Short mmCIF file of C-alpha atoms in Angstrom, two decimals:
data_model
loop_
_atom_site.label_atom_id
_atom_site.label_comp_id
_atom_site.label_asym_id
_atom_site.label_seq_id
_atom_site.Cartn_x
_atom_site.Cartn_y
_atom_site.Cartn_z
CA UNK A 1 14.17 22.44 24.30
CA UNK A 2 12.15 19.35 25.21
CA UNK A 3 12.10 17.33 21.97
CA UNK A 4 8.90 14.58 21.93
CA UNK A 5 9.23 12.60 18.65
CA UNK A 6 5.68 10.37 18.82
CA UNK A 7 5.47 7.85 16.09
CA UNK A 8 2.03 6.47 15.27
CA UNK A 9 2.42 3.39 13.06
CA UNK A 10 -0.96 0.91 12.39
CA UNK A 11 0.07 -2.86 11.24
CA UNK A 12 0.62 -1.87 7.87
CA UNK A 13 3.47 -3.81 5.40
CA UNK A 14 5.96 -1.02 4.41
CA UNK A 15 5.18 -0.22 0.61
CA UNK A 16 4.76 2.67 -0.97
CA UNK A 17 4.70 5.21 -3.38
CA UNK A 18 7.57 8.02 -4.34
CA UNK A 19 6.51 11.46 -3.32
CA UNK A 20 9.64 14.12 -3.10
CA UNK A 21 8.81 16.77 -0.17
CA UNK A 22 10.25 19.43 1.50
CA UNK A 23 8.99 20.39 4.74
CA UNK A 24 10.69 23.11 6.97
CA UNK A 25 9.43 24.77 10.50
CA UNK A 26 10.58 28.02 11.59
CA UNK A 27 10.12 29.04 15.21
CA UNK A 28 11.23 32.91 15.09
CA UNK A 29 9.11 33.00 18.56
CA UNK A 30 11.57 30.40 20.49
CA UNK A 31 14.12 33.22 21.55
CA UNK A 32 15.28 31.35 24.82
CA UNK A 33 18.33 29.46 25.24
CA UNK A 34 15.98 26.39 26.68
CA UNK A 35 12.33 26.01 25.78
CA UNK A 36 9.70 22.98 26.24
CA UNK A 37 8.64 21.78 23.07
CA UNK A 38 6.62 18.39 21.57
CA UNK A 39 6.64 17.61 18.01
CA UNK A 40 4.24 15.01 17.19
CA UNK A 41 4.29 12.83 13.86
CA UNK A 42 2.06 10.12 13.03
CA UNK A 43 4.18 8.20 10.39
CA UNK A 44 2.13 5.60 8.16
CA UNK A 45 2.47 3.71 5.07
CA UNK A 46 -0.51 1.38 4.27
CA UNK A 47 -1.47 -0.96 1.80
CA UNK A 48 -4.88 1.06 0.94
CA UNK A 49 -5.66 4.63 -1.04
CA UNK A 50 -3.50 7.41 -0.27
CA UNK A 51 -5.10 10.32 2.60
CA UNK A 52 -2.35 12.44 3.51
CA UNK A 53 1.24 12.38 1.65
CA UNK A 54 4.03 14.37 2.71
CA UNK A 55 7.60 13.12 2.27
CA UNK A 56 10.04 12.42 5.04
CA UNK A 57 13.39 11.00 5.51
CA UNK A 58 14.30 7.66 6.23
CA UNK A 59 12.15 6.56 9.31
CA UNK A 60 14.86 3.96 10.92
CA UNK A 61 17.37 7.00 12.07
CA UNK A 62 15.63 10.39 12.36
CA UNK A 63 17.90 13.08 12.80
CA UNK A 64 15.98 16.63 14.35
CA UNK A 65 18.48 19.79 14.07
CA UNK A 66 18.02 23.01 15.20
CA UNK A 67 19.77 25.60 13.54
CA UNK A 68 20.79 29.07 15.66
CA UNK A 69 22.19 32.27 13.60
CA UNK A 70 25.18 31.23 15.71
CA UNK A 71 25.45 27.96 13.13
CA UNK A 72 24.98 25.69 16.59
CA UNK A 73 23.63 22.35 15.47
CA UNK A 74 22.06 19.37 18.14
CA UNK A 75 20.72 16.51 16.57
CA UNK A 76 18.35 14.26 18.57
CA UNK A 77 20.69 11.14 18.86
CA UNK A 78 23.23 14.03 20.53
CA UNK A 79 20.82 15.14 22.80
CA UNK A 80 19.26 11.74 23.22
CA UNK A 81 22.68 10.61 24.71
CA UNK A 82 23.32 13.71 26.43
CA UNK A 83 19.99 13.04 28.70
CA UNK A 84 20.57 9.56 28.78
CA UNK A 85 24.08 10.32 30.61
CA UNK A 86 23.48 12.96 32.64
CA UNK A 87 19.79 11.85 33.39
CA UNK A 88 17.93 14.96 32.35
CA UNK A 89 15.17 15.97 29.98
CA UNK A 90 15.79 15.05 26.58
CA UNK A 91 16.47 19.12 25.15
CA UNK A 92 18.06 21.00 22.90
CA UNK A 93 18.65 24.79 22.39
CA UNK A 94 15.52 26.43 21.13
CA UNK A 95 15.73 29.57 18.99
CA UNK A 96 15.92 28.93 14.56
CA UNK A 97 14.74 26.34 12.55
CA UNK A 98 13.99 22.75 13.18
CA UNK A 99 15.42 20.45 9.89
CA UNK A 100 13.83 16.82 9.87
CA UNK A 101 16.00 14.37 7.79
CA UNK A 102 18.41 11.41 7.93
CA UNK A 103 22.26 12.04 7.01
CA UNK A 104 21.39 15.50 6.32
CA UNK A 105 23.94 16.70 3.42
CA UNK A 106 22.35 20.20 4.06
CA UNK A 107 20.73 21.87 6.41
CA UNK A 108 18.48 24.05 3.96
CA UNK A 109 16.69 20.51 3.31
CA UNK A 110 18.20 19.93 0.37
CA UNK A 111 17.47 15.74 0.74
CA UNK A 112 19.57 13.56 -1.79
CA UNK A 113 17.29 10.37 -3.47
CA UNK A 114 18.63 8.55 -0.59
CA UNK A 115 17.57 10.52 2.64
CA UNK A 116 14.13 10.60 1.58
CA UNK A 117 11.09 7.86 2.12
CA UNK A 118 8.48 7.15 0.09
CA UNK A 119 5.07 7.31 1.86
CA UNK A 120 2.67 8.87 4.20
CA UNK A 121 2.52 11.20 7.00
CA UNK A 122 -0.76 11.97 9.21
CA UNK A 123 -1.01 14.08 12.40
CA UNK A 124 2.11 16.06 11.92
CA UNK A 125 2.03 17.94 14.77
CA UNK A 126 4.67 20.23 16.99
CA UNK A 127 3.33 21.50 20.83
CA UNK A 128 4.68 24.00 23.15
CA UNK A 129 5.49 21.54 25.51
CA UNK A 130 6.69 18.17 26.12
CA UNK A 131 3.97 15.48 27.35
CA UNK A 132 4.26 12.82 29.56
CA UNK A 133 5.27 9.16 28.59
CA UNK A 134 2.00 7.25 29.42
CA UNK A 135 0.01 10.35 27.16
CA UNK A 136 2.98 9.58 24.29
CA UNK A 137 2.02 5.85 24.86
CA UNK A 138 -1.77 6.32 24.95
CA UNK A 139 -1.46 8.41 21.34
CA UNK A 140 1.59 5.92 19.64
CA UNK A 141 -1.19 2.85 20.30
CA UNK A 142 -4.28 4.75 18.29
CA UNK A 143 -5.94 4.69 21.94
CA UNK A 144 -7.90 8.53 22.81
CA UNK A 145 -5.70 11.20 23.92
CA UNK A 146 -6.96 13.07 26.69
CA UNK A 147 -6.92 16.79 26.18
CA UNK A 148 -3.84 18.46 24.81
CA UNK A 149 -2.32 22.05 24.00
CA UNK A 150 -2.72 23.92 20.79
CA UNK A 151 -0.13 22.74 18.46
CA UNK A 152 1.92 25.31 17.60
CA UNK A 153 2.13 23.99 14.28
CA UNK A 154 0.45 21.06 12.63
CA UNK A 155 -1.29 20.00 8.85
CA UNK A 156 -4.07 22.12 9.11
CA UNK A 157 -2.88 25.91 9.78
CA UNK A 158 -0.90 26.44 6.42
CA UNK A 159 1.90 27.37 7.93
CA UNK A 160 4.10 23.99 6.81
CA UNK A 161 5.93 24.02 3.38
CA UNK A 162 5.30 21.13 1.39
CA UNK A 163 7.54 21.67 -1.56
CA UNK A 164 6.95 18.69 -4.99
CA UNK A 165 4.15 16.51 -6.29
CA UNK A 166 1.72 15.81 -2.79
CA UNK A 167 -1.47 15.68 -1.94
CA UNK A 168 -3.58 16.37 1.42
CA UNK A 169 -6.70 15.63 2.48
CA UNK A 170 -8.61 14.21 5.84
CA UNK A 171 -9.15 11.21 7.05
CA UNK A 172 -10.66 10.25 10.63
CA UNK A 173 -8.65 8.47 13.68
CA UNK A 174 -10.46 5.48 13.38
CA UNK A 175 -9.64 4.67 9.88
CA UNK A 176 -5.45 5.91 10.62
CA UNK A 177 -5.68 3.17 13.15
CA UNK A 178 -7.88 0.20 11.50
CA UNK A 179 -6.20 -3.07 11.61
CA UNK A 180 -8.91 -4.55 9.09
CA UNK A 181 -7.95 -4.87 5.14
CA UNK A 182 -10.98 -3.34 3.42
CA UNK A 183 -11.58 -5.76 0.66
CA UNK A 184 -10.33 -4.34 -2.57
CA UNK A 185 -10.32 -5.78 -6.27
CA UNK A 186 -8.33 -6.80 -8.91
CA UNK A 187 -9.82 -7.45 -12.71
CA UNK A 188 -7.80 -9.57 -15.06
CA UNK A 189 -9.23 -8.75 -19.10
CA UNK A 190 -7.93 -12.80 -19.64
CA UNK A 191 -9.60 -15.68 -20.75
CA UNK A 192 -10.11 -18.70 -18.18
CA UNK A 193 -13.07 -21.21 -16.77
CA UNK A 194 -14.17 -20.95 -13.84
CA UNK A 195 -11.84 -23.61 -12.46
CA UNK A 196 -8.80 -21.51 -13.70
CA UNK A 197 -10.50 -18.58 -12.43
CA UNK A 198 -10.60 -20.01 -8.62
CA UNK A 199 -7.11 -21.19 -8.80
CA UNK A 200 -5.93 -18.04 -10.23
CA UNK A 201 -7.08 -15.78 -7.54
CA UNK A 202 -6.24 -18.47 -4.58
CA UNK A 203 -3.02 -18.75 -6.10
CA UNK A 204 -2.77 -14.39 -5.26
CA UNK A 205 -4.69 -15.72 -1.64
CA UNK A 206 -7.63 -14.21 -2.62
CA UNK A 207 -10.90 -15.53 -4.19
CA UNK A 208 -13.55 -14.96 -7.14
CA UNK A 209 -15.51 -11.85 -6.10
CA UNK A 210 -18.88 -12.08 -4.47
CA UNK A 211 -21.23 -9.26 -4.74
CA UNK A 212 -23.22 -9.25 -1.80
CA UNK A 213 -25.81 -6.47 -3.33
CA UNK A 214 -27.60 -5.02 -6.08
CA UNK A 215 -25.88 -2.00 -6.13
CA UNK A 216 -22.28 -3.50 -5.60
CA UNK A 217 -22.96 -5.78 -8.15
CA UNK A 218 -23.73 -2.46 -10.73
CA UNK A 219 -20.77 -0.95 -9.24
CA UNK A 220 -18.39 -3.17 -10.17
CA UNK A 221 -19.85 -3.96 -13.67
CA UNK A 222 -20.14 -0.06 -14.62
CA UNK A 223 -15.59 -0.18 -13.34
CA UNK A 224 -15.10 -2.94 -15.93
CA UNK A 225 -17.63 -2.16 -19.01
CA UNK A 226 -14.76 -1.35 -21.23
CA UNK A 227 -13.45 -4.68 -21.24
CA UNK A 228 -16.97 -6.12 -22.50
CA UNK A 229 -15.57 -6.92 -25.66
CA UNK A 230 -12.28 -8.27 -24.47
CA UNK A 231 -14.42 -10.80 -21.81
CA UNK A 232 -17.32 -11.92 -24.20
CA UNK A 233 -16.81 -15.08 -25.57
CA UNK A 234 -20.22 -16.37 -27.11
CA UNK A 235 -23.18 -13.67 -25.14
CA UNK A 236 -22.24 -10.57 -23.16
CA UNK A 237 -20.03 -12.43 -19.89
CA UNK A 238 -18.09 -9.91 -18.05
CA UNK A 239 -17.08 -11.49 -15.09
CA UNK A 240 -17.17 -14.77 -12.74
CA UNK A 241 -18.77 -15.12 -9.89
CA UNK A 242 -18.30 -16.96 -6.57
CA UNK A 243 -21.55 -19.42 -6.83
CA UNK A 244 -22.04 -23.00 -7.26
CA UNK A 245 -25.64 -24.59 -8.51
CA UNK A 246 -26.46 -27.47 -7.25
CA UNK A 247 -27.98 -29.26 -10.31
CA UNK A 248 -31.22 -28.22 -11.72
CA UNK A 249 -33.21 -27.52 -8.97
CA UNK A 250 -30.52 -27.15 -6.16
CA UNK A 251 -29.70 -24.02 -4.30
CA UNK A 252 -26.47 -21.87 -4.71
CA UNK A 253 -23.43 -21.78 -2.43
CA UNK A 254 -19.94 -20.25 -3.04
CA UNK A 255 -16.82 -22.41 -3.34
CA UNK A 256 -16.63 -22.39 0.60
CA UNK A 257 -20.30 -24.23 1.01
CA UNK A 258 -22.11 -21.07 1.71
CA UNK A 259 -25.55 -20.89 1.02
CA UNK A 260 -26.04 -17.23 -0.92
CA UNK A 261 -29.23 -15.61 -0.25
CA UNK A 262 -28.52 -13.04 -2.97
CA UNK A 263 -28.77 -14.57 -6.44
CA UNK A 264 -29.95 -12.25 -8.80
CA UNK A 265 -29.88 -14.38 -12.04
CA UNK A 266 -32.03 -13.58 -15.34
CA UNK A 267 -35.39 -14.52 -15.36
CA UNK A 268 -34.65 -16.97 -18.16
CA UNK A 269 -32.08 -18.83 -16.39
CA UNK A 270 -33.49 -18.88 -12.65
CA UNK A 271 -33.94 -22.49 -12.84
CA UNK A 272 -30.67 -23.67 -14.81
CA UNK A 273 -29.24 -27.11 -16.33
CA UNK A 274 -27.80 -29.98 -15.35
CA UNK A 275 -24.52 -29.32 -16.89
CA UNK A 276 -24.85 -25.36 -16.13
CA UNK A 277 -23.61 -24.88 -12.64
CA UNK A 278 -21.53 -21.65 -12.72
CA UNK A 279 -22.68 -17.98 -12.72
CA UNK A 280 -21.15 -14.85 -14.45
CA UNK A 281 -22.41 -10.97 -14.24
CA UNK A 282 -22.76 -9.61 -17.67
CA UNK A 283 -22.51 -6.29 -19.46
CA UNK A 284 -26.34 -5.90 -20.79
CA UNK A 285 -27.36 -6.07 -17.29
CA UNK A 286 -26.04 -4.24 -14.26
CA UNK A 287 -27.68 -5.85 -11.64
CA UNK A 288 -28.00 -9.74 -12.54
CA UNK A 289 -26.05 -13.03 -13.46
CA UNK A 290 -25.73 -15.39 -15.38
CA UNK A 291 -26.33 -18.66 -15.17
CA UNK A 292 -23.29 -20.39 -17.62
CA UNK A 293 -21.28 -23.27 -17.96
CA UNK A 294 -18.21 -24.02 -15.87
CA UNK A 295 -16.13 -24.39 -18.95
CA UNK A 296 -16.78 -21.53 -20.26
CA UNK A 297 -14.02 -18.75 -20.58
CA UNK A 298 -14.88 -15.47 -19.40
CA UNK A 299 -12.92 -12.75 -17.40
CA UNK A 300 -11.37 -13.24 -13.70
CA UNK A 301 -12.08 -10.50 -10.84
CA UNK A 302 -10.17 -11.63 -7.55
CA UNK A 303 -11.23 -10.28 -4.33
CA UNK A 304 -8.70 -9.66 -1.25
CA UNK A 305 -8.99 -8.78 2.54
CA UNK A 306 -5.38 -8.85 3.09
CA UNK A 307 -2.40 -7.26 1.24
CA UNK A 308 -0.27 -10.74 0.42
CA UNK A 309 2.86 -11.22 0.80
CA UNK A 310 5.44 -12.53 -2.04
CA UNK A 311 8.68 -13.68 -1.32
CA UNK A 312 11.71 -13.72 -3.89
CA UNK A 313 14.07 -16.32 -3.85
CA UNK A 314 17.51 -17.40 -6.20
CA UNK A 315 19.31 -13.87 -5.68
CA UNK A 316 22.91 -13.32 -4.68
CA UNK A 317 23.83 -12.04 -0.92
CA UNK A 318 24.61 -8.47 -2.69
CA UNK A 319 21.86 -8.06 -4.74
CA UNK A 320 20.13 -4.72 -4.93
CA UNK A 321 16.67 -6.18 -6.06
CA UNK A 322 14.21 -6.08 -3.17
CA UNK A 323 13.14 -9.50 -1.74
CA UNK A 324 9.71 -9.22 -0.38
CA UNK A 325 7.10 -7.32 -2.57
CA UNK A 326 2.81 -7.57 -2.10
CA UNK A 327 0.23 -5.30 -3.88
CA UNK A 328 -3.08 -3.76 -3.05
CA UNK A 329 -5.91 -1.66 -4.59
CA UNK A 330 -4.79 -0.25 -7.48
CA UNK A 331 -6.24 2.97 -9.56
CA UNK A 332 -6.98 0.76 -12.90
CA UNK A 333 -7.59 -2.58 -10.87
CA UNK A 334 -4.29 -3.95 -12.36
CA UNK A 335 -1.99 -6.35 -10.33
CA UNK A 336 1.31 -4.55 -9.68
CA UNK A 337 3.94 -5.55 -6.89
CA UNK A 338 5.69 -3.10 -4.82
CA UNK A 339 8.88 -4.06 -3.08
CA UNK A 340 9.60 -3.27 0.15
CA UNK A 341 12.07 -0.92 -0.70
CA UNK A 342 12.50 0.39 -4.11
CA UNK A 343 11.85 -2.32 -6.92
CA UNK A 344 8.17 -2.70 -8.49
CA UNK A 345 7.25 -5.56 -10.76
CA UNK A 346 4.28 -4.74 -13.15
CA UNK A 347 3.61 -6.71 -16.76
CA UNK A 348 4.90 -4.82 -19.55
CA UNK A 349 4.77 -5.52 -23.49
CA UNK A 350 3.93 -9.34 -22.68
CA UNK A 351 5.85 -10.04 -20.24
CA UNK A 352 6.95 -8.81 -16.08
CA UNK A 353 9.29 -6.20 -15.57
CA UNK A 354 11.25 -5.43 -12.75
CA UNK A 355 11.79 -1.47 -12.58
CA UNK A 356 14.02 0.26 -9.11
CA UNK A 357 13.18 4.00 -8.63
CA UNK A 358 16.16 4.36 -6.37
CA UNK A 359 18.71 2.41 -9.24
CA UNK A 360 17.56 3.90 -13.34
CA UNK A 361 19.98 1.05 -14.72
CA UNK A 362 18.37 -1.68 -12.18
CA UNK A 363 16.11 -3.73 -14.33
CA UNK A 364 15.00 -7.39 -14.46
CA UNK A 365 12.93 -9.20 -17.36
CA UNK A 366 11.63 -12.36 -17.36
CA UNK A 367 11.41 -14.30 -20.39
CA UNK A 368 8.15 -15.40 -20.91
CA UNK A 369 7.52 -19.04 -22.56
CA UNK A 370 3.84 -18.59 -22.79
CA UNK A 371 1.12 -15.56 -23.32
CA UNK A 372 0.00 -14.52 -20.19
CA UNK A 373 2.32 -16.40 -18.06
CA UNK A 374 2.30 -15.02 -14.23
CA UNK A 375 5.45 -14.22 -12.22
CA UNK A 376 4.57 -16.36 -9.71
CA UNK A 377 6.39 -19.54 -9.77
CA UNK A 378 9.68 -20.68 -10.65
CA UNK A 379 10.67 -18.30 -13.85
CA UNK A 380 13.68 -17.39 -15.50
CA UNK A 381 15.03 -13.63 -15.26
CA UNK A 382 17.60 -11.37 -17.43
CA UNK A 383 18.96 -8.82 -15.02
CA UNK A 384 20.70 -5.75 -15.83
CA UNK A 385 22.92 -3.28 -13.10
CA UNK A 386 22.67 -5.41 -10.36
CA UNK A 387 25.50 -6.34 -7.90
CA UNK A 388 25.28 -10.13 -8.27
CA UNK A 389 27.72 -11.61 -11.93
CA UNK A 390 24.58 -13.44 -13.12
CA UNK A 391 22.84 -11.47 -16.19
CA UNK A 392 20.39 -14.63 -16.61
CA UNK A 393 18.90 -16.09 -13.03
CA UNK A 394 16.62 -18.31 -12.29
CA UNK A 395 14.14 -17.29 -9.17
CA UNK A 396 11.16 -18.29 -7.63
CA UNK A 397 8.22 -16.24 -6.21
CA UNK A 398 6.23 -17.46 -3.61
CA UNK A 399 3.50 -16.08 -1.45
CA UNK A 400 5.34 -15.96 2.37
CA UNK A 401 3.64 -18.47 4.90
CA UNK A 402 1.78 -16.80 7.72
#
């Protein structure tokens, strides 16, 4: 059996989320000792909503078994060596059940915490025969494949068991493929001017958000409503705003020089004051700003078009804490990081917590000297179950140069 294992994997940074599947293939049909087979998976893990979830074992060794009622086993890095020495057809005997997983403890798919990955997978998709390396190459680089066979299995015809908490749904080539960040949102229910506000959000490499419309601008003030209360200091402020007045009569730019051509301010304060060269949406009107003063406090909503990186620094060689983490869109528009591996760091009763889902006792605090202190920065951390003798470190996030 001709095994074609086709990986399609945009520019995404590996995070994710934990999703425990099970999938198994039967092929009842593949009676003959040698048979031409393709199976197609389109592995990705982006930085952006979820579309189509399955689990599946580690990526960075796949092992593909196929099981005969004679209990004869192949695994791909078997066969792959076999072919490469003899300088055949990369096959294996056909006939049973195919079993996708690394370090396979079982063959019924029974995957320990270990051999499974947390993520995505789109396109899964097994043909009757194997395709040629330049049509492999064309589909692995998100370029049009020209016409192929019906799959004999894939996502679509039911006939794959997905087995724990997942979730399917469709999603077109174009957007499996896109290299471009769609710009996403983050709302912080905190105090600051709109200095503090700027720095905050360059200090996560984004910026203050700039609605662009109308209707955006409703949009995002109908997502954070609830917090009216929280962000109101002296009339109904919400949220800052990327525009700069120019005195009195001057036009409006954002922080970059640009002029704005959308500035949908109150009637009453189209014209502003001297010493009132800041804008802020507010709650009593979906569609307009406000023109306010700079040192006023109100809330912070950062914009992104990339999913930053942040580096961790100050751990020992054997620590189990991950070192890179980043964050994207999030369901609540809260800022949580996800490590690369296992580790996520989210604020909890006051302070940042760092949680593992592959190690329960793995946990990391950092002691807080202020109210609302970030975790960005040179802080001071109380670890528990790690590898390294510290229990009180010292570390220092940073966003990673590109």
């Amino acid at each position: 059996m001709d095994v074609c294992l086709i990986s399609r994997s945009p520019p995404y940074p590996l995070f994710h989320l934990v999703v425990f599947v099970r999938v198994f293939v039967t092929l009842p049909f593949l009676n003959s000792s040698q048979s031409s087979f393709c199976f197609i998976i389109s592995l990705y893990i982006p930085l952006k909503p979820q579309k189509t979830r399955l689990t599946y074992p580690n990526t960075h060794k796949h092992t593909h078994t196929l099981t005969h009622p004679q209990e004869h086993t192949t695994s791909l890095g078997e066969a792959k060596r076999r072919a490469t020495d003899e300088g055949t057809l990369l096959e294996v005997a056909g006939g049973g059940r195919l079993v996708v997983g690394q370090k396979l403890h079982s063959l019924d798919g029974d995957f320990m915490f270990l051999e499974t990955l947390d993520g995505e997978v789109g396109e899964w998709k097994i043909y009757p025969e194997a395709l040629p390396g330049d049509t492999m190459l064309i589909f692995s680089t998100c370029h049009g494949a020209p016409s192929l066979p019906t799959p004999l299995y894939d996502l679509q015809d039911g006939r794959l068991e997905v087995v724990g908490e997942a979730s399917t749904s469709n999603m077109s080539l174009k957007a499996l493929c896109d290299k471009e960040t769609r710009e996403f949102h983050l709302f912080f229910p905190v105090w600051m001017t709109y200095i503090e506000a700027r720095r905050w959000c360059r200090k996560l490499k984004g910026s203050v958000a700039l609605p662009k419309d109308s209707e955006t601008n409703a949009l995002l003030v109908d997502r954070f409503i609830r917090h009216r209360d929280t962000c109101a200091q002296t009339w109904t402020h919400l949220f800052w705003v990327d525009a700069e007045g120019e005195g009195k009569e001057g036009p409006w730019r954002t922080t970059e020089g640009e002029l704005l051509s959308f500035t949908p301010f109150l009637q009453e304060d189209s014209a502003g004051q001297e010493d009132v060269q800041c804008a802020a949406a507010v709650s009593h009107n979906r569609k307009k700003w406000a023109v306010s003063p700079c040192q006023m406090e109100t809330c912070v909503l950062c914009a992104f078009n990339t999913h930053p990186e942040i580096r961790l620094y100050g751990l020992c060689d054997h620590s189990s804490l991950d070192r890179l983490f980043s964050f994207r869109d999030h369901p609540k528009y809260e800022l949580i990081f996800e490590g690369v591996s296992h580790v996520v760091l989210a604020a909890q009763n006051g302070s940042w917590v760092m949680r593992s889902r592959l190690y329960p006792s793995l946990k990391a605090v950092m002691v807080t000297q202020y109210e609302g202190q970030d975790p960005v920065g040179v802080r001071t951390w109380v670890v528990e179950g790690d590898r390294c003798r510290e229990k009180e470190v010292r570390k220092r996030n940073e966003r990673k140069r590109t």
